[in-house]
XYZ file of C-alpha atoms in Angstrom:
603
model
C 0.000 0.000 0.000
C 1.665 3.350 -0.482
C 1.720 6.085 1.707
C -0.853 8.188 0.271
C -3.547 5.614 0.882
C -2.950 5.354 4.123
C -5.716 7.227 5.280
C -7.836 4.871 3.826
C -7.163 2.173 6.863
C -8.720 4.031 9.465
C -11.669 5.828 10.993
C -12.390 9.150 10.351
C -15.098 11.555 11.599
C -15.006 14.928 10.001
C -17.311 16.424 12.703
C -18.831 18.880 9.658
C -17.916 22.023 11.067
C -14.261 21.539 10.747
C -14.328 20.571 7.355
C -16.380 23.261 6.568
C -14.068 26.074 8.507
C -13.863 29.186 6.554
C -10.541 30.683 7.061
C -11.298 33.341 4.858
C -14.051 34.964 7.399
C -11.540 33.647 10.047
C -8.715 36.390 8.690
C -11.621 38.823 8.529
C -12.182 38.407 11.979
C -8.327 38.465 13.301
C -7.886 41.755 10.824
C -10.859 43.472 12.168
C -9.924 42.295 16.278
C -6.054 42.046 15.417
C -5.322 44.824 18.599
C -7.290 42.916 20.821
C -6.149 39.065 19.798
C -2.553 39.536 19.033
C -0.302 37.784 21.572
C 1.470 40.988 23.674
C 4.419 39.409 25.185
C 4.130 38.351 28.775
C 7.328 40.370 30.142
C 5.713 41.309 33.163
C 4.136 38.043 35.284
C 0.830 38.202 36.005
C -1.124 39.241 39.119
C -4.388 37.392 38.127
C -5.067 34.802 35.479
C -7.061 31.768 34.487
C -5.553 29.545 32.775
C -7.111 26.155 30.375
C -5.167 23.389 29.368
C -6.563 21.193 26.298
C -5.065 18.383 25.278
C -4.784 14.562 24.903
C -3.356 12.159 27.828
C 0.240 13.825 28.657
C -2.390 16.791 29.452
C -4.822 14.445 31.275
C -1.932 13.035 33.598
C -1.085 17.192 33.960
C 2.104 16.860 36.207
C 3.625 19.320 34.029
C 0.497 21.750 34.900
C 1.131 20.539 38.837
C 4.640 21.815 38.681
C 3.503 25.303 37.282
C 1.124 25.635 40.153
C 3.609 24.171 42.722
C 6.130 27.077 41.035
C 3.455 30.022 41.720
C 2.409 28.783 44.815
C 5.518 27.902 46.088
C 7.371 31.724 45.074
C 4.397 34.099 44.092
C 1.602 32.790 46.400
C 0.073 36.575 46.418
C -0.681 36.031 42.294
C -3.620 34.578 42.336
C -3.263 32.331 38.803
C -5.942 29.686 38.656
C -4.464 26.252 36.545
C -7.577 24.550 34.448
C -6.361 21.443 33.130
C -8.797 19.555 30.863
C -6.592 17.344 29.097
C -8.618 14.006 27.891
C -6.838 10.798 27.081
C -6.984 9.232 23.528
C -8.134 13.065 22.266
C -7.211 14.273 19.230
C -8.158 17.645 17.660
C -9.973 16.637 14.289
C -11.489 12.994 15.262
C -9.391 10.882 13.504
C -9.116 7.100 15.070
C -7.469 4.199 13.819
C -9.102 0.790 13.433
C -7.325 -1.500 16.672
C -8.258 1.769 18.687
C -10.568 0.183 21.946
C -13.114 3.327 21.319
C -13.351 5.925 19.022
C -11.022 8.836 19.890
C -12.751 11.701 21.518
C -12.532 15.167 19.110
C -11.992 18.201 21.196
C -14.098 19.777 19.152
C -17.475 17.590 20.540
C -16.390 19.603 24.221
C -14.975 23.050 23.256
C -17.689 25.465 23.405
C -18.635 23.786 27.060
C -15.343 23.653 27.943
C -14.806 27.497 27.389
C -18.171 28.654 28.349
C -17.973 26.778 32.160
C -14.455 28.000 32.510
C -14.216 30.680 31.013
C -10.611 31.472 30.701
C -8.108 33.997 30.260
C -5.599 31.927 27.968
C -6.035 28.591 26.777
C -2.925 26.427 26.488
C -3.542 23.452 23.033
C -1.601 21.237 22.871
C -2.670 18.139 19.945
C -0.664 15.985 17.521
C 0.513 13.428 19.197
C -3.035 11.310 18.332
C -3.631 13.239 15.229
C -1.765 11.534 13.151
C -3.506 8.153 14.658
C 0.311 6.668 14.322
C 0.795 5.888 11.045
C 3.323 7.569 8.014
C 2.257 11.011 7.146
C -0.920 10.960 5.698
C -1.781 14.242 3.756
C -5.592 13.626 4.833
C -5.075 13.439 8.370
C -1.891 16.185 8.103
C -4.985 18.451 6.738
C -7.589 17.593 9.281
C -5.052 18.108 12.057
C -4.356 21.752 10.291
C -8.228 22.784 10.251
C -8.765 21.352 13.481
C -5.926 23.566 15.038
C -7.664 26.650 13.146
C -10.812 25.806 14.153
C -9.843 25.725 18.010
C -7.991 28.899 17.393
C -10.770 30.592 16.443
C -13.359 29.300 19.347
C -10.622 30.487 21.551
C -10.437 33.865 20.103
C -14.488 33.729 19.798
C -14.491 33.514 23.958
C -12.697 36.408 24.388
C -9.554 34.356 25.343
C -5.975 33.986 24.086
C -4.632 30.649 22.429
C -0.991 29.887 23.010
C -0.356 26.803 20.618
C 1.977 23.976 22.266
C 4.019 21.920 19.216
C 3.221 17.421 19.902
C 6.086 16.442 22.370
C 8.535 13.719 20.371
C 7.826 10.024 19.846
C 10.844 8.217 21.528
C 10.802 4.713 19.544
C 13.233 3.232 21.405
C 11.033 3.660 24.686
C 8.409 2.150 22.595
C 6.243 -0.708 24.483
C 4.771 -1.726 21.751
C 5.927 -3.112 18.488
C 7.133 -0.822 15.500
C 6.159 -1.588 12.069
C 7.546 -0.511 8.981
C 6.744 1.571 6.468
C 4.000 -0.449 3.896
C 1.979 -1.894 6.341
C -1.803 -2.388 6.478
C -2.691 -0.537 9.766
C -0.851 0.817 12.606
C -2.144 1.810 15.959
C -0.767 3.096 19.263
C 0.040 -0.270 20.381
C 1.680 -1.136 16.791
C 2.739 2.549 15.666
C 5.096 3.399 12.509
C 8.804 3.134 13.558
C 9.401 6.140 12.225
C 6.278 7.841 13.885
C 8.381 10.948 15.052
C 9.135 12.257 11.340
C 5.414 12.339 11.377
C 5.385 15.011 14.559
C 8.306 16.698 13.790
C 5.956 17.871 10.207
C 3.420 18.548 12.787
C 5.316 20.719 15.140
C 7.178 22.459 12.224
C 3.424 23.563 10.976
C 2.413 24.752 14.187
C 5.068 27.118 14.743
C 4.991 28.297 11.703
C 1.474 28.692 11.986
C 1.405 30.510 15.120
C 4.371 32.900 13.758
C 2.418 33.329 10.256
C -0.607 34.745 12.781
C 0.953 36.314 15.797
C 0.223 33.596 18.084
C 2.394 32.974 21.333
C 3.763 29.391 20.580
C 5.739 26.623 22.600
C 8.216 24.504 21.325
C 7.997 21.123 23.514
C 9.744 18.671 20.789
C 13.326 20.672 20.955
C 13.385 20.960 25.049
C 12.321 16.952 24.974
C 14.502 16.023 22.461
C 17.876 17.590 24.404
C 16.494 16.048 27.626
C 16.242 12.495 25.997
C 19.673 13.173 23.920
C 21.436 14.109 27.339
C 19.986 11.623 29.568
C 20.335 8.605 26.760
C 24.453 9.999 26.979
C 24.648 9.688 30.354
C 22.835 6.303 30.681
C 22.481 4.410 26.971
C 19.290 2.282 28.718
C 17.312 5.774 29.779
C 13.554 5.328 28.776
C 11.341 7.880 28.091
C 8.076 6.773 29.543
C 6.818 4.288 27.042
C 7.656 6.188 24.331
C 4.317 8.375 23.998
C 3.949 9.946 27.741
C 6.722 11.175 29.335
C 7.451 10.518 32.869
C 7.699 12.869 35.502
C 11.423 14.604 34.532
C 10.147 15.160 31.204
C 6.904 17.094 32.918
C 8.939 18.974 34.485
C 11.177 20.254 31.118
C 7.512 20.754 30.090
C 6.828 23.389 32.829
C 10.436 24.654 32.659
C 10.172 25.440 28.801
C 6.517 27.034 29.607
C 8.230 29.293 32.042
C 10.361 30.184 29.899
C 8.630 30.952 26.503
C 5.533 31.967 27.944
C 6.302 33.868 31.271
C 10.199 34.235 30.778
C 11.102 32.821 34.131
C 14.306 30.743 33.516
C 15.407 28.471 36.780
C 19.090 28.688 37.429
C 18.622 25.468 39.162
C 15.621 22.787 39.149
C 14.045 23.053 42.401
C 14.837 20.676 45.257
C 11.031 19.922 46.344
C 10.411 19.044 42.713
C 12.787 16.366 42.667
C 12.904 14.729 46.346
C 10.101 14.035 48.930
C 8.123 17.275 49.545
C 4.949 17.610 52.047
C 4.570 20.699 49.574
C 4.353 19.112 46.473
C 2.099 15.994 47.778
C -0.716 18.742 48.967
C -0.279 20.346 45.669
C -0.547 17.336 43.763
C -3.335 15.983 45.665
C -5.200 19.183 45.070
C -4.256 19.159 41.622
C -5.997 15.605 41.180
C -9.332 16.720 42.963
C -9.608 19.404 40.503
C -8.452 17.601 37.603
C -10.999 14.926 37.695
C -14.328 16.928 38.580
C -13.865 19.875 35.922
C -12.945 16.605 33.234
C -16.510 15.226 34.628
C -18.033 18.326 34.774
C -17.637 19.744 31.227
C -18.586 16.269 29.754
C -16.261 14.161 27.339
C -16.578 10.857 25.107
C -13.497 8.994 26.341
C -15.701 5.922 27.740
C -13.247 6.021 31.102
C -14.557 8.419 33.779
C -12.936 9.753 36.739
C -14.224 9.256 40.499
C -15.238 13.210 41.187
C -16.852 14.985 43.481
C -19.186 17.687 42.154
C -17.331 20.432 40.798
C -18.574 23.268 43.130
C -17.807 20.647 45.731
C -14.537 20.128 44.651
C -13.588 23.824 44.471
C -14.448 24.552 47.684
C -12.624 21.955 48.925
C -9.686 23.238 46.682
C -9.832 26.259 48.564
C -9.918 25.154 52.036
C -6.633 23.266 51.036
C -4.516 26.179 50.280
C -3.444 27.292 53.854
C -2.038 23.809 54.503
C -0.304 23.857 51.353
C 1.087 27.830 51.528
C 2.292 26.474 55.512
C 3.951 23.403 53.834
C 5.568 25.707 51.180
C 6.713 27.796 54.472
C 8.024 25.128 55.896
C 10.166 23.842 53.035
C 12.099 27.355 52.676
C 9.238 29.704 51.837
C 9.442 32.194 48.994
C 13.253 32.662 48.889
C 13.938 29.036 49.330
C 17.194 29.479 50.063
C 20.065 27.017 49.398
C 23.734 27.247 49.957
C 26.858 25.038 48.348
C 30.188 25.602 46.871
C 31.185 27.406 44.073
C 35.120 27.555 43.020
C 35.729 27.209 47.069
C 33.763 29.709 47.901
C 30.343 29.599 49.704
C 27.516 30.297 46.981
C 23.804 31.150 48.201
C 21.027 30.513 45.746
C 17.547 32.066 46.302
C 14.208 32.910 44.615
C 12.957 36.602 44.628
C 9.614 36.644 43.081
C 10.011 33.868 40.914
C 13.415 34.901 39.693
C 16.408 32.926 40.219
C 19.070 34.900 42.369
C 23.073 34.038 43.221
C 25.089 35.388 45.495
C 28.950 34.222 46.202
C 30.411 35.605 49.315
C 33.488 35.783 49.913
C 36.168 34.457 53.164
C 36.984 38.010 54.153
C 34.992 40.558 53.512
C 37.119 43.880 51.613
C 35.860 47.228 53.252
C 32.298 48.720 52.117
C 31.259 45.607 50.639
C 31.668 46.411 47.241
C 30.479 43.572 44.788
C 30.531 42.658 41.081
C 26.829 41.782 39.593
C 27.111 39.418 36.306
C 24.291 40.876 34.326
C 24.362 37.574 32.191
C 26.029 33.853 32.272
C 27.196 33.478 35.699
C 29.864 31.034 35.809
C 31.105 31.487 32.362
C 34.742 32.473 32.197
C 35.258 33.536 35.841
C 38.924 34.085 36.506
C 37.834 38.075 37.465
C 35.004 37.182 39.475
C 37.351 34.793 41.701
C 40.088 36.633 41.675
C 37.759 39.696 42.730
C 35.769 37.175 45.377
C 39.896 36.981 46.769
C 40.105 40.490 47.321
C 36.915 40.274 49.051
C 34.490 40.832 46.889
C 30.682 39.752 46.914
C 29.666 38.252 42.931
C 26.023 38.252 42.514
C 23.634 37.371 39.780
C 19.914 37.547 38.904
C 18.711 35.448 35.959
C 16.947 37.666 33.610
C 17.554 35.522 30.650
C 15.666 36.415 27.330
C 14.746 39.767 28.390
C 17.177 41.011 26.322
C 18.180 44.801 28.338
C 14.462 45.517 27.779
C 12.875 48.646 30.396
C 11.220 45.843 31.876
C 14.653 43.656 32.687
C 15.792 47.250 34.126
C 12.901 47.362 36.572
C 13.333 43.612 37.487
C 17.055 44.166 38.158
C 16.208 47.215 40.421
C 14.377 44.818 42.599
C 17.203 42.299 43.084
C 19.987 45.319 43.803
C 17.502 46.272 46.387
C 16.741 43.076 47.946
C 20.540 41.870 47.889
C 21.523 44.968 49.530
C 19.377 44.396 52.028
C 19.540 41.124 51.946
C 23.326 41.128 52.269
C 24.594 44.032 53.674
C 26.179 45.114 50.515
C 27.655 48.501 49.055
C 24.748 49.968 47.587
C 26.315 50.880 44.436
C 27.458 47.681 42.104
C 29.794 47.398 39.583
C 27.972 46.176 36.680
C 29.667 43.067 34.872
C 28.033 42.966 31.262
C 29.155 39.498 28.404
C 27.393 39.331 25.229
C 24.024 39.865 25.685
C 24.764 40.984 28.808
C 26.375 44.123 27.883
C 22.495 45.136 27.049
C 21.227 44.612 30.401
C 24.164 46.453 32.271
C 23.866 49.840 29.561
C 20.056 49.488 30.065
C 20.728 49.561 33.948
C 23.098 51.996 34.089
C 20.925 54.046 32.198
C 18.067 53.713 33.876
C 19.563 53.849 37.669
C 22.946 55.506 37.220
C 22.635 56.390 41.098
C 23.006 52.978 41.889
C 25.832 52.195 39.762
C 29.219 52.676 40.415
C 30.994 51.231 36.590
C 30.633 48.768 34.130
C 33.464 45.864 33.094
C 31.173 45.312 29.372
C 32.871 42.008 27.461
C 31.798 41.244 23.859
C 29.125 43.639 24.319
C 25.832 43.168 22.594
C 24.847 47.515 21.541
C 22.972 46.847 18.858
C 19.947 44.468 18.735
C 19.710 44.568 15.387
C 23.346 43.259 14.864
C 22.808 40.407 17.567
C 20.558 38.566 17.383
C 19.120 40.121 14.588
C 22.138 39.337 12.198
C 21.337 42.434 9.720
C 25.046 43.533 9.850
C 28.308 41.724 9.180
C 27.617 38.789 11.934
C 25.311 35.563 11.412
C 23.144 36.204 14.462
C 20.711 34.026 15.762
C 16.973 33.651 14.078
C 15.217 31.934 16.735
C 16.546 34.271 19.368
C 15.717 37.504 16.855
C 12.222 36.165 17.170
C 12.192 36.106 20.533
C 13.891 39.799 21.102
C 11.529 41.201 18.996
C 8.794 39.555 20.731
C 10.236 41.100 24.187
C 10.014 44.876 22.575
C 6.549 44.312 21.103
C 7.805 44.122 17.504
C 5.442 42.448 15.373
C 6.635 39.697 13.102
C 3.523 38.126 12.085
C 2.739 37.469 8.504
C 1.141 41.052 7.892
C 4.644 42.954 9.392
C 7.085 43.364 6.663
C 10.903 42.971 7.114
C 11.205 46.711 6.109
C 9.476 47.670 8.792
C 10.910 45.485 11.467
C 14.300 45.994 11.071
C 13.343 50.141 11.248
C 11.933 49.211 14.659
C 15.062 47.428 15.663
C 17.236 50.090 14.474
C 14.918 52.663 16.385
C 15.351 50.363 19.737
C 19.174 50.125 19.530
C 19.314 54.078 18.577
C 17.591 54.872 21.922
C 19.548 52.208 23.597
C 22.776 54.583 22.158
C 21.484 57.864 22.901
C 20.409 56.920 26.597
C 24.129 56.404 27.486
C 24.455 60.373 28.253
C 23.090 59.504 31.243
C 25.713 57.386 32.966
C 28.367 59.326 30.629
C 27.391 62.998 32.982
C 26.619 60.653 35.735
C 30.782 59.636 35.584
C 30.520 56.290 35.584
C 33.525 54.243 33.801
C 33.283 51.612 31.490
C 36.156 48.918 30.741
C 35.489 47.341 27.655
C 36.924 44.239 26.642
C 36.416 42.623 23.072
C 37.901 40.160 20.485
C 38.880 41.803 16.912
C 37.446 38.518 15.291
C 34.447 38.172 16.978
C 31.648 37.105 14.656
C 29.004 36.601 16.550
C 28.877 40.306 18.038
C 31.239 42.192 15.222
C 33.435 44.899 17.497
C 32.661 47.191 14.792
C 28.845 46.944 15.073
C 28.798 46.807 19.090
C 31.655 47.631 21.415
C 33.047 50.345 19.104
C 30.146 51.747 18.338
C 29.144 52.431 21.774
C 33.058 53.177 22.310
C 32.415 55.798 20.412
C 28.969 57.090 21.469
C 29.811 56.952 24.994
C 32.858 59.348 24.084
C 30.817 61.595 22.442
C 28.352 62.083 25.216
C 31.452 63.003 27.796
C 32.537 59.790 28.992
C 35.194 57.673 30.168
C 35.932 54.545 28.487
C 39.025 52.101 28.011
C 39.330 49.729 25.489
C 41.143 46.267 25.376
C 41.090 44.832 22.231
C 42.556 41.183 21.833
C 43.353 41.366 18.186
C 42.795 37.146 17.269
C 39.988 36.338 19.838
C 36.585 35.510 18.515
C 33.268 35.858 20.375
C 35.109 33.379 22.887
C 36.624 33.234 25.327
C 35.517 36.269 27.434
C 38.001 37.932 29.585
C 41.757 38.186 29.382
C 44.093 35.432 30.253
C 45.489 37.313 33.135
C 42.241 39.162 34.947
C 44.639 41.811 36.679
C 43.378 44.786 34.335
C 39.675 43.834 35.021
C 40.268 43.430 38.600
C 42.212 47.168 39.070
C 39.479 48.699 37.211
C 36.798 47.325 39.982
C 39.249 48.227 42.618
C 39.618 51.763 41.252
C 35.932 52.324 40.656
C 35.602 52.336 44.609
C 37.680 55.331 44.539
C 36.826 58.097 41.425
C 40.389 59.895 42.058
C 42.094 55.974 41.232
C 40.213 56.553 37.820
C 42.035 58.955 36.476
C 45.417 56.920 37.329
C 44.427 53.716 36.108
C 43.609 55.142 32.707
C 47.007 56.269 32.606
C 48.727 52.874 33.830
């Protein structure tokens, strides 16, 4: 049989509305409400927020929706952000089914309308594939249905008021299969016999969705890359690791599940994976059990066709019971480290305190001895990476601290975020209330945007392979190869549209127009006196010299102030720093005193 008749060996409902979805009156709609339905980037977390989950049985099982609730109750329990999951087994989103299937697969589409009606929700995570393609070689029939079915949801969602974010199918790991794998040619396949090559299928799958949701200005999640580097890495470290049985991860991959979602959606990246997520936790049981009482009686209570029902109490029942459970859980979470969750080891010999401040990863590295006025060096980006000035600072004395405000790329908001952790640490730590700002790569974005913004609290910046210019890195519209995924993402973080409708004209004016007032803002910590050492290879091409450090070389000169260059005339993007730290270090130590400026310019 060849591979185009495939579709011919299985069940297929159309359920008539999808196949007769008009996408032309659908782009109508999203032209006419495009203000209102376009996805506005989620830089700044949310105080309240309902939140739906749709999906098949990796949704159903929803540990990966326990762990974001465990995360906001655990470090935000004053955000009130209600988790919906509604994820039924065997579901797919058009109502395909193959033949050895025990029932016919429940359609999301039979639910949808009750399921956004009775919960009525702020965003609706959808996340479908994984059934769609009912296991067998790409089908064109069922690669359509899965398509219109996607729209179709899409535009319900939008139709309730609400805002889709589209998740891509997570991976199918053959060799964690259970059951058997059959070759390409056969009569039927099913979950229990599925197509050895079954993940080709979903990678098509996931490649359309993201291109969908990019083609429409939709917030999408990439699950199959984050999976596929967790299976890669864990199969390297042990050649037997299985991924669940192939289909439904266990609970590790969950959890890179919830840490990509953090990520993409609310830009919280986790320096380290939480302790109670991977040990025995009072915390997490409570949260889980809640989690389950939920799950089951909003699955009952909004109805399905998956023949296997849950045990549930009423649904009104069950949320008042929800909410009689919190206090134990927020006194567990208190219990177990509270909010900052504090945790303390080694790093390089020196004693290294990690902590959460409101959601946000935080480092701080103290040193043996503390140097007068406990001055301190804040990494703005990539702590750990090329340290020999951070430890030979942390020798003199020296706190090194670090906030992780990954993918925020120096944005206003990333300024305002980083205010909060200088405040806190000084507090926290008794620290000089004036840092010296340490800036690599990207980096170098966040510490100008700082400085900028709060030259008071600044006392210099050490910038290394600067990033100046967005539209250089990642954007790669000069002489380096940038990044595309991460352009994307930057642009997403300034609120630069790159849907199908912007044109590239137009975006890269907006970039330039960003990176301009990035540039011209640096006359405030030029009058404000504060001293930049910059540090740069000649043959970088990730983050040309020419295009970044010089140019703000030169624009900080202009506006007044003091700079010092150290060119190393082979080095690439890599490795940051200088092979003997010294210079870096007597800059620091001179920035505590403005007359030792003057005379280490001149050394």
């Amino acid at each position: 049989m060849a591979a185009k008749d495939y579709a011919s060996s299985k069940t297929f409902r159309s359920f008539g509305p999808i196949a007769r979805f008009d996408r032309k009156r659908f782009e109508i709609r999203r032209k006419k409400e495009s203000k209102v339905n376009r996805w506005n980037e989620q830089v700044e977390l949310p105080q309240d927020l309902r939140i739906l989950f749709l999906g098949d049985s990796i949704t159903e099982n929803g540990t990966y929706i326990r762990d974001l609730d465990a995360f906001w109750s655990k470090y935000l329990p004053d955000r009130r952000i209600e988790w919906i999951g509604l994820g039924v087994s065997s579901e797919t989103s058009a109502g395909a089914s193959e033949n050895a299937h025990p029932f016919p697969r429940p359609c999301v589409h039979e639910r949808l309308d009750r399921a956004l009606s009775e919960t009525r929700p702020d965003w609706v995570f959808v996340c479908y594939g994984m059934n769609d393609g009912i296991y067998h070689p790409l089908s064109e029939e069922l690669f359509a249905a899965y398509r219109s079915g996607i729209e179709k949801t899409v535009a319900a969602i939008f139709e309730a008021g609400a805002q889709p974010i589209l998740m891509t199918p997570p991976p199918f790991d053959a060799p964690s299969a259970t059951g058997r794998l059959l070759p390409l040619g056969m009569p039927d396949y099913s979950f229990e016999a599925a197509y050895e090559r079954y993940d080709d299928v979903l990678a098509r799958y996931a490649e359309w969705v993201l291109r969908y949701g990019r083609r429409n200005g939709l917030k999408t999640v990439d699950l199959r890359s984050p999976l596929l580097d967790y299976v890669r890495a864990e199969r390297e470290r042990d050649p037997g690791f299985r991924y669940g049985d192939g289909i439904h991860p266990e609970a590790p991959g969950h959890a890179v599940i919830a840490r990509t979602i953090l990520s993409r959606v609310f830009r919280i990246e986790l320096e380290r994976m939480p302790e109670w997520l991977c040990g025995e936790s009072e915390f997490l049981r409570r949260v889980t059990e809640r989690r389950e009482l939920l799950k089951a009686a909003w699955r009952e209570y909004v109805g399905h066709s998956n023949p296997n029902k849950f045990e549930a109490l009423p649904l009104e029942q069950a949320l008042q019971e929800a909410e009689a459970r919190l206090p134990d859980i927020r006194a567990a979470a208190e219990r177990e480290g509270g909010t900052a969750d504090e945790r303390t080891s080694d790093w390089n010999g020196f004693e290294r305190t990690d902590y959460v401040l409101e959601g946000r990863s935080c480092s701080i590295v103290r040193p043996k001895r503390t140097a007068e006025g406990r001055p301190w060096i804040w990494r703005t980006e990539f702590f750990g990476h090329f340290p020999a000035a951070d430890l030979e600072l942390l020798r003199r004395g020296w706190h090194v601290a670090y906030a992780k405000l990954s993918d925020l790329y120096g944005s206003p908001v990333a300024a305002e975020r980083m205010e909060e952790f200088r405040a806190d640490a000084v507090r926290r730590f008794a620290l000089d209330a004036r840092p010296v700002l340490e800036g690599l790569s990207r980096g170098g974005l966040y510490a100008v945007r700082y400085a900028e913004t709060y030259p008071r609290h600044t006392r210099a910046m050490y910038l290394d392979a600067p990033v100046a210019d967005i539209a250089s890195w990642p954007g790669g519209l000069g002489s380096g190869y940038g990044s595309p995924e991460e352009w994307l993402d930057c642009l997403a973080v300034y609120g630069i549209d790159v849907s199908a409708k912007a044109d590239e004209a137009s975006i890269r004016r907006e970039a330039r127009q960003i990176a301009e007032e990035l540039l011209a803002g640096l006359t405030v910590p030029a009058q404000a006196g504060i001293p930049i050492l910059l540090v740069a290879g000649g043959q970088d091409e990730a983050v040309p010299l020419e295009e970044n450090g010089e140019l703000l070389e030169r624009r900080y000169r202009e506006a007044g102030g003091t700079i010092d260059k150290i060119v190393k005339p082979e080095c690439g993007h890599h490795p940051h720093g200088l092979e003997d730290p010294e210079p870096i270090v007597r800059f620091a130590l001179a920035s505590l005193d403005r007359s030792r400026v003057d005379r280490f310019e001149q050394a």
